[in-house]
Coordinates of C-alpha atoms in Angstrom, one line a residue:
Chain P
X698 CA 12.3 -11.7 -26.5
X699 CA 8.9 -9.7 -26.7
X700 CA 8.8 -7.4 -23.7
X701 CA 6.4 -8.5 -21.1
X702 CA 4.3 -6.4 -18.3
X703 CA 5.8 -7.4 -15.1
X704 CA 4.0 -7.5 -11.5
X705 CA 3.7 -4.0 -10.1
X706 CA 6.4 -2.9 -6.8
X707 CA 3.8 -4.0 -3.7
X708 CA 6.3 -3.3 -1.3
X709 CA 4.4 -0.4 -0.1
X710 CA 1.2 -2.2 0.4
X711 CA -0.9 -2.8 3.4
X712 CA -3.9 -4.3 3.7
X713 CA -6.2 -2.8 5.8
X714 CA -9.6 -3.8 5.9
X715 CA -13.5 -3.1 7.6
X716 CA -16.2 -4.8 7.6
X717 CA -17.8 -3.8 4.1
X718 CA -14.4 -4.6 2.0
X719 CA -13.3 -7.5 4.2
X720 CA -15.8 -10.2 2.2
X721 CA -13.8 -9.0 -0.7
X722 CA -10.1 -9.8 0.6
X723 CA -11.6 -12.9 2.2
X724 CA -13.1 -13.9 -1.2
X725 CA -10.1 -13.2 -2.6
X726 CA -7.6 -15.2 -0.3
X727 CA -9.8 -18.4 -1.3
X728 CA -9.2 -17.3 -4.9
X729 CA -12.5 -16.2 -6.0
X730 CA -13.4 -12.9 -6.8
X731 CA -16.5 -11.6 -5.5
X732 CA -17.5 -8.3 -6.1
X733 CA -20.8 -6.4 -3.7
X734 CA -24.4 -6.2 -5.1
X735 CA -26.7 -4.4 -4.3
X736 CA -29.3 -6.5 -1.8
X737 CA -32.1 -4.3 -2.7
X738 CA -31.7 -3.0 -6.5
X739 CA -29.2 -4.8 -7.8
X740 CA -26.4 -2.3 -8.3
X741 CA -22.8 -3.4 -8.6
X742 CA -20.1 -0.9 -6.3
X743 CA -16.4 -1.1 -6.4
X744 CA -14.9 -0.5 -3.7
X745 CA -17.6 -1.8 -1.5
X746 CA -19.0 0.6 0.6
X747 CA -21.7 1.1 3.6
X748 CA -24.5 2.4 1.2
X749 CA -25.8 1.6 -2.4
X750 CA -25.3 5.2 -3.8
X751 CA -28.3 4.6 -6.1
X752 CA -31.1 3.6 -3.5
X753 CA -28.7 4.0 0.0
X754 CA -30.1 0.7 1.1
X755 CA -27.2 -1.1 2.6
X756 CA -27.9 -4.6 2.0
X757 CA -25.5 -6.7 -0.1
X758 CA -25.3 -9.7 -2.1
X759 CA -21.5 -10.7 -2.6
X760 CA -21.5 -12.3 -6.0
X761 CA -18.5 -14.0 -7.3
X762 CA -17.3 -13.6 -11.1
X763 CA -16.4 -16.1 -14.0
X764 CA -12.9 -13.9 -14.1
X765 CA -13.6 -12.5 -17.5
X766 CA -12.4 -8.7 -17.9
X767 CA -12.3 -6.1 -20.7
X768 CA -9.2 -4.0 -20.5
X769 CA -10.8 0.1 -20.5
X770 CA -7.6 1.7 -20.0
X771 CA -3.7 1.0 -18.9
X772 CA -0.1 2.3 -18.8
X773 CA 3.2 1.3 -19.2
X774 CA 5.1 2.4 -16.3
X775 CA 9.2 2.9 -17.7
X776 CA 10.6 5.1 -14.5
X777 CA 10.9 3.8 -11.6
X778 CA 9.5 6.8 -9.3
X779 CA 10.7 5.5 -6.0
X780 CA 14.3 3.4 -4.8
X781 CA 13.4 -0.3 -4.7
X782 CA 11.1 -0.3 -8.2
X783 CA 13.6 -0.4 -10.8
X784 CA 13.2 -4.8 -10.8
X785 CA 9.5 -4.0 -11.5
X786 CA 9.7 -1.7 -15.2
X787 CA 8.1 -2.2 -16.9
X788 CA 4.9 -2.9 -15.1
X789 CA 1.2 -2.2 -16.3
X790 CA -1.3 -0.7 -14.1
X791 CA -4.8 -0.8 -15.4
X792 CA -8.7 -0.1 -15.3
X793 CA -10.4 -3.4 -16.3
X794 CA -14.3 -3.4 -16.9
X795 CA -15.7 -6.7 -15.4
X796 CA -18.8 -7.5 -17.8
X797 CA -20.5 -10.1 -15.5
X798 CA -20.7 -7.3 -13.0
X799 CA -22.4 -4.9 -15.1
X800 CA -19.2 -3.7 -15.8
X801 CA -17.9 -2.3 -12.1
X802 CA -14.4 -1.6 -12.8
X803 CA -10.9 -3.1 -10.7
X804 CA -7.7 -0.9 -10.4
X805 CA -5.3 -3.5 -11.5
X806 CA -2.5 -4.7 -13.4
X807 CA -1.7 -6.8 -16.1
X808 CA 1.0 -8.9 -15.9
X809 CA 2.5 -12.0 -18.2
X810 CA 1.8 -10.5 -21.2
X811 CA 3.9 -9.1 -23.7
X812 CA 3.4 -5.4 -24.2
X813 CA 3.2 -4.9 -27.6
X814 CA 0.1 -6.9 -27.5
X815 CA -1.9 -4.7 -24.8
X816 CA -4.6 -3.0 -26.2
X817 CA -7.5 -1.4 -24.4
X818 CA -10.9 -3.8 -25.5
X819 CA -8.6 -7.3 -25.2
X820 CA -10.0 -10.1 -23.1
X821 CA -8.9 -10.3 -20.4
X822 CA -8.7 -13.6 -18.1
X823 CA -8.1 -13.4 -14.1
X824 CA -5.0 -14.4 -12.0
X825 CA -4.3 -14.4 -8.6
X826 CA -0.9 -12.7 -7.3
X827 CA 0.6 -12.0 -4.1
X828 CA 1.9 -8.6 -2.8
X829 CA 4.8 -8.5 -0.3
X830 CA 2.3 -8.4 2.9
X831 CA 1.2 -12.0 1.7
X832 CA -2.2 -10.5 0.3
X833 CA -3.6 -12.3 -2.5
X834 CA -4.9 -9.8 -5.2
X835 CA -6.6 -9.9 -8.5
X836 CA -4.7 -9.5 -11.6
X837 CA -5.3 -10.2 -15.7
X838 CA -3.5 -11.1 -18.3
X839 CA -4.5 -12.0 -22.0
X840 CA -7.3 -14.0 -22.2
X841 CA -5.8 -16.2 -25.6
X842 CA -2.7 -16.4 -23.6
X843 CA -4.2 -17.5 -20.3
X844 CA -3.0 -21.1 -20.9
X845 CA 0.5 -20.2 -21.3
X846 CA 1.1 -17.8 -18.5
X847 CA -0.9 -19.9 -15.5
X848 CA 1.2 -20.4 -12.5
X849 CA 1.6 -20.2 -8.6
X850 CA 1.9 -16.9 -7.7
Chain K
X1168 CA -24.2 39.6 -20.1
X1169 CA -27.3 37.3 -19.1
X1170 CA -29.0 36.2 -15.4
X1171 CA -28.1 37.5 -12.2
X1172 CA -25.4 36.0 -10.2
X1173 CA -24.7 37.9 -6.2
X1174 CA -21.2 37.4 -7.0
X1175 CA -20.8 38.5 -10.4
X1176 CA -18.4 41.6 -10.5
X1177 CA -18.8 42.5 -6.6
X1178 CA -15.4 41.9 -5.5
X1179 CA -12.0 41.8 -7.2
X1180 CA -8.4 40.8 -7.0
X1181 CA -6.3 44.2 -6.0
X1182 CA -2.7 42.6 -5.2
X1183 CA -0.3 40.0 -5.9
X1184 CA 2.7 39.0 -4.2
X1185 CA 5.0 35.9 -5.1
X1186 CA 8.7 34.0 -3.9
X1187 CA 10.5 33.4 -6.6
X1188 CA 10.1 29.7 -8.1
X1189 CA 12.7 27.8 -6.6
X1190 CA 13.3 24.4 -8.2
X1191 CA 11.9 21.4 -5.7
X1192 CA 14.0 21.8 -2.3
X1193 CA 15.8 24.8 -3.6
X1194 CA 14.2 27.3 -0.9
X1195 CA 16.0 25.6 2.1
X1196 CA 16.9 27.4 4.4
X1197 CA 13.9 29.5 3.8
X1198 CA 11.1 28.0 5.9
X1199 CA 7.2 27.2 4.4
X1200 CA 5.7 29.8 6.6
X1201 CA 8.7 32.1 5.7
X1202 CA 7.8 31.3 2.3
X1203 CA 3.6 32.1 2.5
X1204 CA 4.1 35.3 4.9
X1205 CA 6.8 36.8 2.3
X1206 CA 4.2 35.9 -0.5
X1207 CA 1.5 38.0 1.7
X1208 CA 3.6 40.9 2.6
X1209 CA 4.4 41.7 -1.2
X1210 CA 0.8 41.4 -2.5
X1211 CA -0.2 43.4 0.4
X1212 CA 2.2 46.0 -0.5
X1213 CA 1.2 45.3 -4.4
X1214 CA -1.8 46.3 -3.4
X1215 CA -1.1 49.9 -1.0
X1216 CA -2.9 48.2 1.7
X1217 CA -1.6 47.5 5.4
X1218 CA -1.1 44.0 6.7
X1219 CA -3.5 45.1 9.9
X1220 CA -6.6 45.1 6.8
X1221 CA -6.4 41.4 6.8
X1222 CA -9.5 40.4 8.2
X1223 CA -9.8 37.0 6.2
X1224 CA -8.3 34.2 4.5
X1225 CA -9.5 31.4 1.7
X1226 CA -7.1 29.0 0.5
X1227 CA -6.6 25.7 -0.9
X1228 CA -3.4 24.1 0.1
X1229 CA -1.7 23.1 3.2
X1230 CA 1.2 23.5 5.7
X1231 CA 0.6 26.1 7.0
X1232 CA -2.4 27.7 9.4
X1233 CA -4.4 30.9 9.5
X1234 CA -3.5 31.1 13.6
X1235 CA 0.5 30.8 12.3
X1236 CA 0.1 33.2 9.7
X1237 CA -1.9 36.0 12.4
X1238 CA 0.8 35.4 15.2
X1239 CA 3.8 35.4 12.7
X1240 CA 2.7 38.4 10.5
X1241 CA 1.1 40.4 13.3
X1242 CA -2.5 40.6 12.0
X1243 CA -4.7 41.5 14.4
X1244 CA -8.0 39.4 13.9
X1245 CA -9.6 37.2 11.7
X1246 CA -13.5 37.1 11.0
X1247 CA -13.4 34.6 8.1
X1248 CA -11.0 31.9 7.4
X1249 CA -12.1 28.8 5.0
X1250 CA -10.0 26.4 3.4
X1251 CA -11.2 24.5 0.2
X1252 CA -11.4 20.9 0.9
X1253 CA -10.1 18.0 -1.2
X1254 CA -6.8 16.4 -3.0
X1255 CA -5.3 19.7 -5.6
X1256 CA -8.5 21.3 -7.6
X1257 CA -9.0 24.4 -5.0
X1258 CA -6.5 27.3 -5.8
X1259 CA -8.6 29.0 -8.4
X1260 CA -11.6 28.2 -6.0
X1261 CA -10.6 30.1 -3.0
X1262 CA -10.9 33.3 -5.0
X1263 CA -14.7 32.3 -5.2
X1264 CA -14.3 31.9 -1.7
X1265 CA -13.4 34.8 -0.7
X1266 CA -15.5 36.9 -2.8
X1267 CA -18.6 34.5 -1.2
X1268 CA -17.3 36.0 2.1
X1269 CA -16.8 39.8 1.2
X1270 CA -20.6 40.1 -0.5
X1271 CA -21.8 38.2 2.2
X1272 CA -20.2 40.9 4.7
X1273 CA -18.1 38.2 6.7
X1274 CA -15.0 39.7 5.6
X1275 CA -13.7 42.9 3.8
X1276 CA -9.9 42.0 2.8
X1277 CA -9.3 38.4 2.4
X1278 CA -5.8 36.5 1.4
X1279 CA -6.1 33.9 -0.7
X1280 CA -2.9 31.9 -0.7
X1281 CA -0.7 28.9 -1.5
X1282 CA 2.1 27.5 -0.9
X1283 CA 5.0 24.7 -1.6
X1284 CA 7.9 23.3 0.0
X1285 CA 8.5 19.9 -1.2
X1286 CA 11.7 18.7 1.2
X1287 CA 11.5 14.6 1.2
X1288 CA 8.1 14.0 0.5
X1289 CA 7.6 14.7 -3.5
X1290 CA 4.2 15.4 -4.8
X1291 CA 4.5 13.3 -7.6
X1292 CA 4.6 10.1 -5.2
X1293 CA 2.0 11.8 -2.9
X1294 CA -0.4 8.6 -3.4
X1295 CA 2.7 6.1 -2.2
X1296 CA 2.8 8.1 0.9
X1297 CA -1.1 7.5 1.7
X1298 CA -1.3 5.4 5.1
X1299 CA -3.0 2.2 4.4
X1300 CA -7.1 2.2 4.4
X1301 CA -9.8 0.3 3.7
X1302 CA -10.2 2.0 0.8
X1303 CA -6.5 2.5 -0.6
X1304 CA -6.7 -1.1 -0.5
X1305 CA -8.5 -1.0 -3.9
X1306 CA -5.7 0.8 -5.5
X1307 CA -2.7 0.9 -4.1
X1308 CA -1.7 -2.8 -4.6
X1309 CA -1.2 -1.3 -8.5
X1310 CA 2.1 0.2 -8.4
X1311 CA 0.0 3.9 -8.7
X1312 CA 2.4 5.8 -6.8
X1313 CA 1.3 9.4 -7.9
X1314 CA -0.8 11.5 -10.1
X1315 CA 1.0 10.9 -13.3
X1316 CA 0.2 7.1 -13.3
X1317 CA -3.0 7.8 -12.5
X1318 CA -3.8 10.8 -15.1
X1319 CA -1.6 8.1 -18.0
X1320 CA -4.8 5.9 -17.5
X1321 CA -7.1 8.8 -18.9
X1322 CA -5.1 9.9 -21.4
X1323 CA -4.7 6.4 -23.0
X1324 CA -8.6 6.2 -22.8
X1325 CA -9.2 9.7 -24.4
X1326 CA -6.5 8.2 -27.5
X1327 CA -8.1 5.3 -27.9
X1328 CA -11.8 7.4 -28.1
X1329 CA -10.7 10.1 -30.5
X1330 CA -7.6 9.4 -31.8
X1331 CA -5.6 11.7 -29.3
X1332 CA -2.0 11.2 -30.5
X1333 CA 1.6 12.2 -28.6
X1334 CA 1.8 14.9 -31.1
X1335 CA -1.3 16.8 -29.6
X1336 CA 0.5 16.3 -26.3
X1337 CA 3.6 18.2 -27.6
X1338 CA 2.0 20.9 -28.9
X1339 CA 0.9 21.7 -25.3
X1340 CA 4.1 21.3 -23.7
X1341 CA 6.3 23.2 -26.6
X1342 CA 3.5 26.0 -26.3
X1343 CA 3.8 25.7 -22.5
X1344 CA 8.2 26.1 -22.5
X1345 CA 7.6 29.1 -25.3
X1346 CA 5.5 31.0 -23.4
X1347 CA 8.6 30.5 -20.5
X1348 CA 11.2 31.5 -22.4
X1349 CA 9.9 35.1 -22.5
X1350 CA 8.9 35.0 -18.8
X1351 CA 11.7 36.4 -16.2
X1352 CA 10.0 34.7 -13.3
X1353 CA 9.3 31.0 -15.5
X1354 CA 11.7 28.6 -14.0
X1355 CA 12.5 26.9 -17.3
X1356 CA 14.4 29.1 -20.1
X1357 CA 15.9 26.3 -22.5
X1358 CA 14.4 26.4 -26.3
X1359 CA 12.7 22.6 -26.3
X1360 CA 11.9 21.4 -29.3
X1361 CA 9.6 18.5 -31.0
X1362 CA 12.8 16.8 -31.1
X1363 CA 13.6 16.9 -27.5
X1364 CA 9.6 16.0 -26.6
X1365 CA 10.0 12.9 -28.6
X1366 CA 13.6 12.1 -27.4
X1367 CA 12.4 12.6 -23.6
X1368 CA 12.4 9.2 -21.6
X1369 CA 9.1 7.5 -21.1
X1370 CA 7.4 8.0 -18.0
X1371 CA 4.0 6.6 -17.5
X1372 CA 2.6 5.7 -21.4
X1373 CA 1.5 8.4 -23.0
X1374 CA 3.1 10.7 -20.4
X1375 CA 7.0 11.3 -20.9
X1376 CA 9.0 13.5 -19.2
X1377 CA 7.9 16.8 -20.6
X1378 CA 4.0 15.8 -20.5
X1379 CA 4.6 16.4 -17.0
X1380 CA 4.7 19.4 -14.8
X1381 CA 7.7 20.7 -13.1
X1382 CA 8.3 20.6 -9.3
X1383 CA 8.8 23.8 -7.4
X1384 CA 8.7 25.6 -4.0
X1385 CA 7.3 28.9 -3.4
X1386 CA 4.4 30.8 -2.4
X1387 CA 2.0 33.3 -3.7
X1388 CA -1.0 35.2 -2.3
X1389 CA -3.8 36.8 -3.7
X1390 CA -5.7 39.9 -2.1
X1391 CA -9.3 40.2 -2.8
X1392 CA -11.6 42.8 -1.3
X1393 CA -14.9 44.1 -2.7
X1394 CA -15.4 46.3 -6.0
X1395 CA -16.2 49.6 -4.5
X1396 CA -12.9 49.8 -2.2
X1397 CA -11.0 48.4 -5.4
X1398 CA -11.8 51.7 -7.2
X1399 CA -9.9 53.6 -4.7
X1400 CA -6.8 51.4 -4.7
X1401 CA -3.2 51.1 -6.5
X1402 CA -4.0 49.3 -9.5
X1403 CA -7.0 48.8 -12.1
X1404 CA -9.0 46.3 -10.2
X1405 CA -9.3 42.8 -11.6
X1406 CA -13.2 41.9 -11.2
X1407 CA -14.0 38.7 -10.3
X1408 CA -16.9 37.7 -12.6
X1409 CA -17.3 34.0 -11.4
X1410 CA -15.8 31.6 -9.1
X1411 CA -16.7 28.4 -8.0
X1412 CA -15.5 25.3 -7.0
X1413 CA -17.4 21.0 -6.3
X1414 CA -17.9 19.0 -9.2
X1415 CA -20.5 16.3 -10.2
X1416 CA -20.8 13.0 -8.1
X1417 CA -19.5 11.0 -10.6
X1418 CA -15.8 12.2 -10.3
X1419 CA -16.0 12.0 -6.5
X1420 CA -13.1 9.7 -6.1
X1421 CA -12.6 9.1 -9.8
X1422 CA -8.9 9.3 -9.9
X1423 CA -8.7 6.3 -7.4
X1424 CA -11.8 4.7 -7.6
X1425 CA -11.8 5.0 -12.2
X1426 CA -15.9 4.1 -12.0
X1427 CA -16.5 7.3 -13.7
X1428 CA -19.0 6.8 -16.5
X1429 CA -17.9 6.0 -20.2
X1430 CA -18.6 9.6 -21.1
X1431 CA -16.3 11.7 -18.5
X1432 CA -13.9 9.3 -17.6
X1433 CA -11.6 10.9 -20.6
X1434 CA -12.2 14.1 -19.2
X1435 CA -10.9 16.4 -16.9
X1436 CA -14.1 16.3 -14.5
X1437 CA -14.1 19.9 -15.0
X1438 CA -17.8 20.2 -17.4
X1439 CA -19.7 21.1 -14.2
X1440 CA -18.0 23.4 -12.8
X1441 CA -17.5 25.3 -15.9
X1442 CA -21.6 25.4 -17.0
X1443 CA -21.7 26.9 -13.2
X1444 CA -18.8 29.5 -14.0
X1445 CA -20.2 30.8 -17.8
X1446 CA -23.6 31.0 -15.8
X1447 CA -22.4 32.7 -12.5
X1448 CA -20.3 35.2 -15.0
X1449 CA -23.3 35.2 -17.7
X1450 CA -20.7 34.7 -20.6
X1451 CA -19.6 32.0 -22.8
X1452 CA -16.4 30.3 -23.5
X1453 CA -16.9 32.7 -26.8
X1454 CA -15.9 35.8 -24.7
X1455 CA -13.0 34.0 -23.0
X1456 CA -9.7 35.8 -24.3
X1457 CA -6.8 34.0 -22.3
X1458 CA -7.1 30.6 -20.4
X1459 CA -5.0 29.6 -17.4
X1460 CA -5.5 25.9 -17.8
X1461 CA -4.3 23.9 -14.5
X1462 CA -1.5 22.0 -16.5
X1463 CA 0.0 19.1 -14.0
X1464 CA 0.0 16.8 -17.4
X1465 CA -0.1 17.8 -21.1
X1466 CA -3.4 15.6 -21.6
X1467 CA -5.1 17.4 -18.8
X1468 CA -5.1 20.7 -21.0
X1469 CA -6.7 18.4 -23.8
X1470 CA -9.3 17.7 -21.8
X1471 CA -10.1 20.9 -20.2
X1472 CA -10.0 23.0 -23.6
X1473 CA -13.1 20.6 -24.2
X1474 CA -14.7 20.6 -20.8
X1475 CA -14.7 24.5 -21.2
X1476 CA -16.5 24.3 -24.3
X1477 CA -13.7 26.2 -26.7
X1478 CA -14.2 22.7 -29.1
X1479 CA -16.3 19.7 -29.3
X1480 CA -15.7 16.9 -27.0
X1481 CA -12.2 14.8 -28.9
X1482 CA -11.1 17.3 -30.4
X1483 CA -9.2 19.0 -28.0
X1484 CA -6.1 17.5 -29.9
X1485 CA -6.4 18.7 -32.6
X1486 CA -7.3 22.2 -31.3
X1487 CA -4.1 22.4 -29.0
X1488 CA -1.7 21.5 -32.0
X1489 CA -3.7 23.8 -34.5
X1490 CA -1.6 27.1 -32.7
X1491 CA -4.8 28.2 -31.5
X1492 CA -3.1 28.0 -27.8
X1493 CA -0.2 29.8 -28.1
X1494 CA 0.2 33.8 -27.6
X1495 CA -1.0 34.9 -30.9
X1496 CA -3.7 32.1 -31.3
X1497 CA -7.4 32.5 -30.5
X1498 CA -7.0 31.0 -27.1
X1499 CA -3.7 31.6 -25.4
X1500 CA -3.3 29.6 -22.9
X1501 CA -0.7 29.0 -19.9
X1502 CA 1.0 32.6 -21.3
X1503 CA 3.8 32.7 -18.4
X1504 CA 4.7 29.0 -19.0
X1505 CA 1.8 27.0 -17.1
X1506 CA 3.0 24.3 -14.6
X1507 CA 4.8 23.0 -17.1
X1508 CA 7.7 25.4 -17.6
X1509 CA 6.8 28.3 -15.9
X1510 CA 5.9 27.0 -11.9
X1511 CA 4.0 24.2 -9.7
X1512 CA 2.3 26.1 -6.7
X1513 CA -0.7 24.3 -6.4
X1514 CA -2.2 26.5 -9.4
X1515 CA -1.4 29.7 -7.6
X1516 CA 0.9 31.0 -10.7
X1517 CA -2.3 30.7 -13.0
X1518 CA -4.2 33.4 -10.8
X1519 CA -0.8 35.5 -11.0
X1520 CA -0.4 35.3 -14.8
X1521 CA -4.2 35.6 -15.0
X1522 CA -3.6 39.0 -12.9
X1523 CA -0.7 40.5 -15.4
X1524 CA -2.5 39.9 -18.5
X1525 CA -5.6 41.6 -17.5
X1526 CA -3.7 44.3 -16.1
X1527 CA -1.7 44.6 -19.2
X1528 CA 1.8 44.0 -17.7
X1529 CA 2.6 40.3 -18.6
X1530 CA 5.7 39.0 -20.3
X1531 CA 3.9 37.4 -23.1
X1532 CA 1.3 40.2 -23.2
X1533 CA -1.8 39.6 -24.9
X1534 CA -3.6 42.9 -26.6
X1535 CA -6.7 43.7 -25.8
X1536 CA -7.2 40.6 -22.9
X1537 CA -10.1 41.5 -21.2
X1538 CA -11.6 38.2 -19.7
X1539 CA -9.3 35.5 -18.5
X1540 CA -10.6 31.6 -17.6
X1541 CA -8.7 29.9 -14.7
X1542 CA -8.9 26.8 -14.1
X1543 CA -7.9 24.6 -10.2
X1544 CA -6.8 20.7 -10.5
X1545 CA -8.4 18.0 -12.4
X1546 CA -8.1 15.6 -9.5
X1547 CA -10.5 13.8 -7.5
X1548 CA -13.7 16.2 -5.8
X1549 CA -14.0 19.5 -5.4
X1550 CA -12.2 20.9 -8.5
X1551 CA -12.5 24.5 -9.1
X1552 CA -12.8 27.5 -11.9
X1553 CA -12.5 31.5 -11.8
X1554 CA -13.5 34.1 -14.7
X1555 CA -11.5 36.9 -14.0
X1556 CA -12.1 40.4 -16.1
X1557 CA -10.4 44.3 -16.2

């Protein structure tokens, strides 16, 4: 059996929210991904804060994605670092580059795919998990594999 | 020499004082301010001055308080007292701190200090123990519970850039535990070999267990005061050419955020602090003799040897596992042992070992070290640098 990239240990997770991130987490609960634009020059920002950091205007276009990612860098997590994540190893956190968004970047994970095959480049295809607090987050897995790995979270 | 800089050679570091390196938890019953006050005392008496010339203090890290430290030690008042802000890049920082508040006249003796006590909460899960936010929202939902996952995401860019390979990262930790082995105070003293590196279990890919650093309590303080009193004092003074500490925007929040550009994300966020530090010190990293590189992970050195200019950007590898780093190399680097085998104190033993070399009293003496680089935290904004001389 080829090793395969598990979903991360959420148990710590909380999601708080205000009112420039909630679009995002509200996006995201209806399964879409949407990430902020810039209302006034066009400049993609993750996370979504309360001024464009290239023109400081703060009005926003939420724009939601096709899913496609570009994996720019991960790791393979073997030690569990605190009690309760042993079930998780190995999981994969990673930096994928979203190339519909001019390539803003998501802290992530990749999960349903077997290691060995993970390199950083690989198309990447978006799936929607849940952490422990109910939250629905965006995660990726292979893109050629996609077909093979969709479920319910 | 070239330019001006205020700073440049106006104040310098005239005592030391340091706990011993306790393995993580190992200084119970000894209490954190217990710890910091007995780190002050002995540079203060390192240095033949009384506690009553405290008149300021510049540090990085926390758990303790300047008031505490006054009403505890019995110093009797205080007309500077700055703390460098930010997540782990300030301890080489404060010294430029300080020596900003002695030339500016705010402050004639100032301790710069830091200290560790890690009972329950670890460092390395530090980022697990963030309360929830808005922001931590974006991260903390990928199993990133502390520095070493998030540093394992740079180093697999930088290999996949240049070609960076697990052997470059050994070199830096075998160099690291050789320089400990010859170092009374180092907390690790058993021979590791390429064998053992390789054998080690797998942390975070690329980072196993050695590519990280160790976890200790302790404390040690630094007393700085200006050039002309230093003459006069117990020991050759150790002149503080540069020191400075911020960073450019684009590593603001790059550890959690990872939207630095293409160029510096494999990086150690360190390139602008260090043009500010050759240019404060008007040198080049051509008249650097010893570095004190802020090791927390193996691939962090990497980084910084090419941030500080001693070899093009990539080829920090290669450079690290050429011997170049070790004690009779062209840069030797992390001489007592680093973070990585000598002690963890918030970058605090770097300004010590820094301190011994140029005076000439080191365990792994270099000859002839003159001018010593020291490095504070890759991490998230400010990070921070320090060109000491004799």
């Amino acid at each position: 059996m080829p090793e395969i990239a598990l979903a991360p240990p959420t148990d710590l997770f909380r999601l708080e929210t205000d009112r420039w991130t909630a679009p995002f987490w509200e996006a995201a609960a209806q399964g879409r991904l949407a990430v902020p634009r810039c209302g006034a020059c066009g400049t993609f920002r993750l996370p979504p804060t309360p001024f464009c950091p290239a023109c400081r205007s703060q009005a926003l276009d939420w724009v939601t994605l096709s899913g496609r990612g570009t994996l720019y860098a991960f790791t393979v997590v073997r030690r569990a670092g605190l009690p309760g994540m042993e079930g998780h190893i190995p999981f994969v956190p990673a930096v994928v580059e979203l190339p519909d968004a001019d390539g803003a970047r998501l802290v992530t994970n990749i999960v349903d795919t077997p290691i060995a095959e993970i390199r950083i480049g690989m198309s990447l295809a978006l799936v929607w998990r849940r952490t422990a607090d109910g939250t629905q987050v965006p995660r990726f897995c292979a893109a050629d594999t996609h077909h093979l790995t969709e479920r319910e979270p | 020499m070239s330019g001006f800089h205020p700073l440049r050679d106006r104040t310098a570091i005239v005592g030391i004082g340091a706990t011993p390196y306790y393995r993580r938890g190992q200084s119970a019953p000894r209490t954190m301010i217990e710890l910091v006050g007995a780190a002050i005392i002995a540079a203060i008496d390192d240095a033949g001055l009384r506690i009553a010339d405290i008149d300021g203090f510049a540090f990085y890290s926390g758990g303790f308080d300047t008031g505490l430290l006054m009403e505890t030690l019995g110093i009797p008042e205080v007309t500077f007292t700055a703390s460098i802000t930010g997540a782990g890049g300030g301890s080489a920082g404060a010294v430029g701190l300080a020596a900003s508040a002695i030339v500016s006249g705010a402050a004639r003796t100032v301790i710069c200090v830091g200290g560790l006590q890690q009972i329950g909460q670890r460092f390395g899960a530090i980022t697990a123990s963030y309360a929830a936010t808005p922001e931590t929202a974006f991260f903390a939902s990928a199993g990133l519970i502390g520095p070493g996952h998030l540093f394992a995401l740079l180093a697999s860019r930088h290999m996949h850039l240049y070609g960076t390979t697990r052997e470059h990262l050994a070199a830096v930790a075998l160099n690291a535990r050789a320089n400990a082995l010859a170092t009374p105070h180092a907390t690790m003293h058993r021979p590791l070999t390429r064998e053992d590196y390789f054998a080690a279990p797998m942390i975070a890919e690329p980072h196993c267990l050695f590519d990280f650093c160790l976890e200790n309590d302790g404390a040690i303080a630094a007393v700085v005061t200006s050039a002309e009193r230093a003459r006069d004092l117990r020991h050759r003074p150790i002149h503080v050419m540069a020191g400075t500490h911020g960073g450019a925007r684009e590593w603001g929040r790059s550890l959690y955020w990872m939207n630095m550009p293409d160029e510096t994300f494999a990086s150690s966020g360190n390139a602008a602090i260090a043009r500010r530090l050759y240019a404060m010190a008007g040198i080049g990293p051509e008249d650097i003799d010893i570095a004190q590189f802020y090791d927390h992970f193996t691939s962090q050195v990497i980084m910084q040897i090419e941030d500080y200019g001693f070899c093009a950007k990539g080829e920090g590898g290669p450079f690290a596992a050429s011997g170049a780093i070790a004690v009779d190399g062209t840069l030797p680097i992390n001489t007592d042992g680093g973070q990585l085998s000598g002690g963890y104190i918030w970058g605090m033993t770097h300004i010590r070992e820094a301190v011994e070399q140029l005076r000439g009293t080191a365990a792994n003496q270099v000859a002839g070290a003159e001018v010593a680089l020291v490095t504070g935290g890759p991490s998230t904004l400010p990070v921070s640098g320090l060109i000491l001389r004799r």
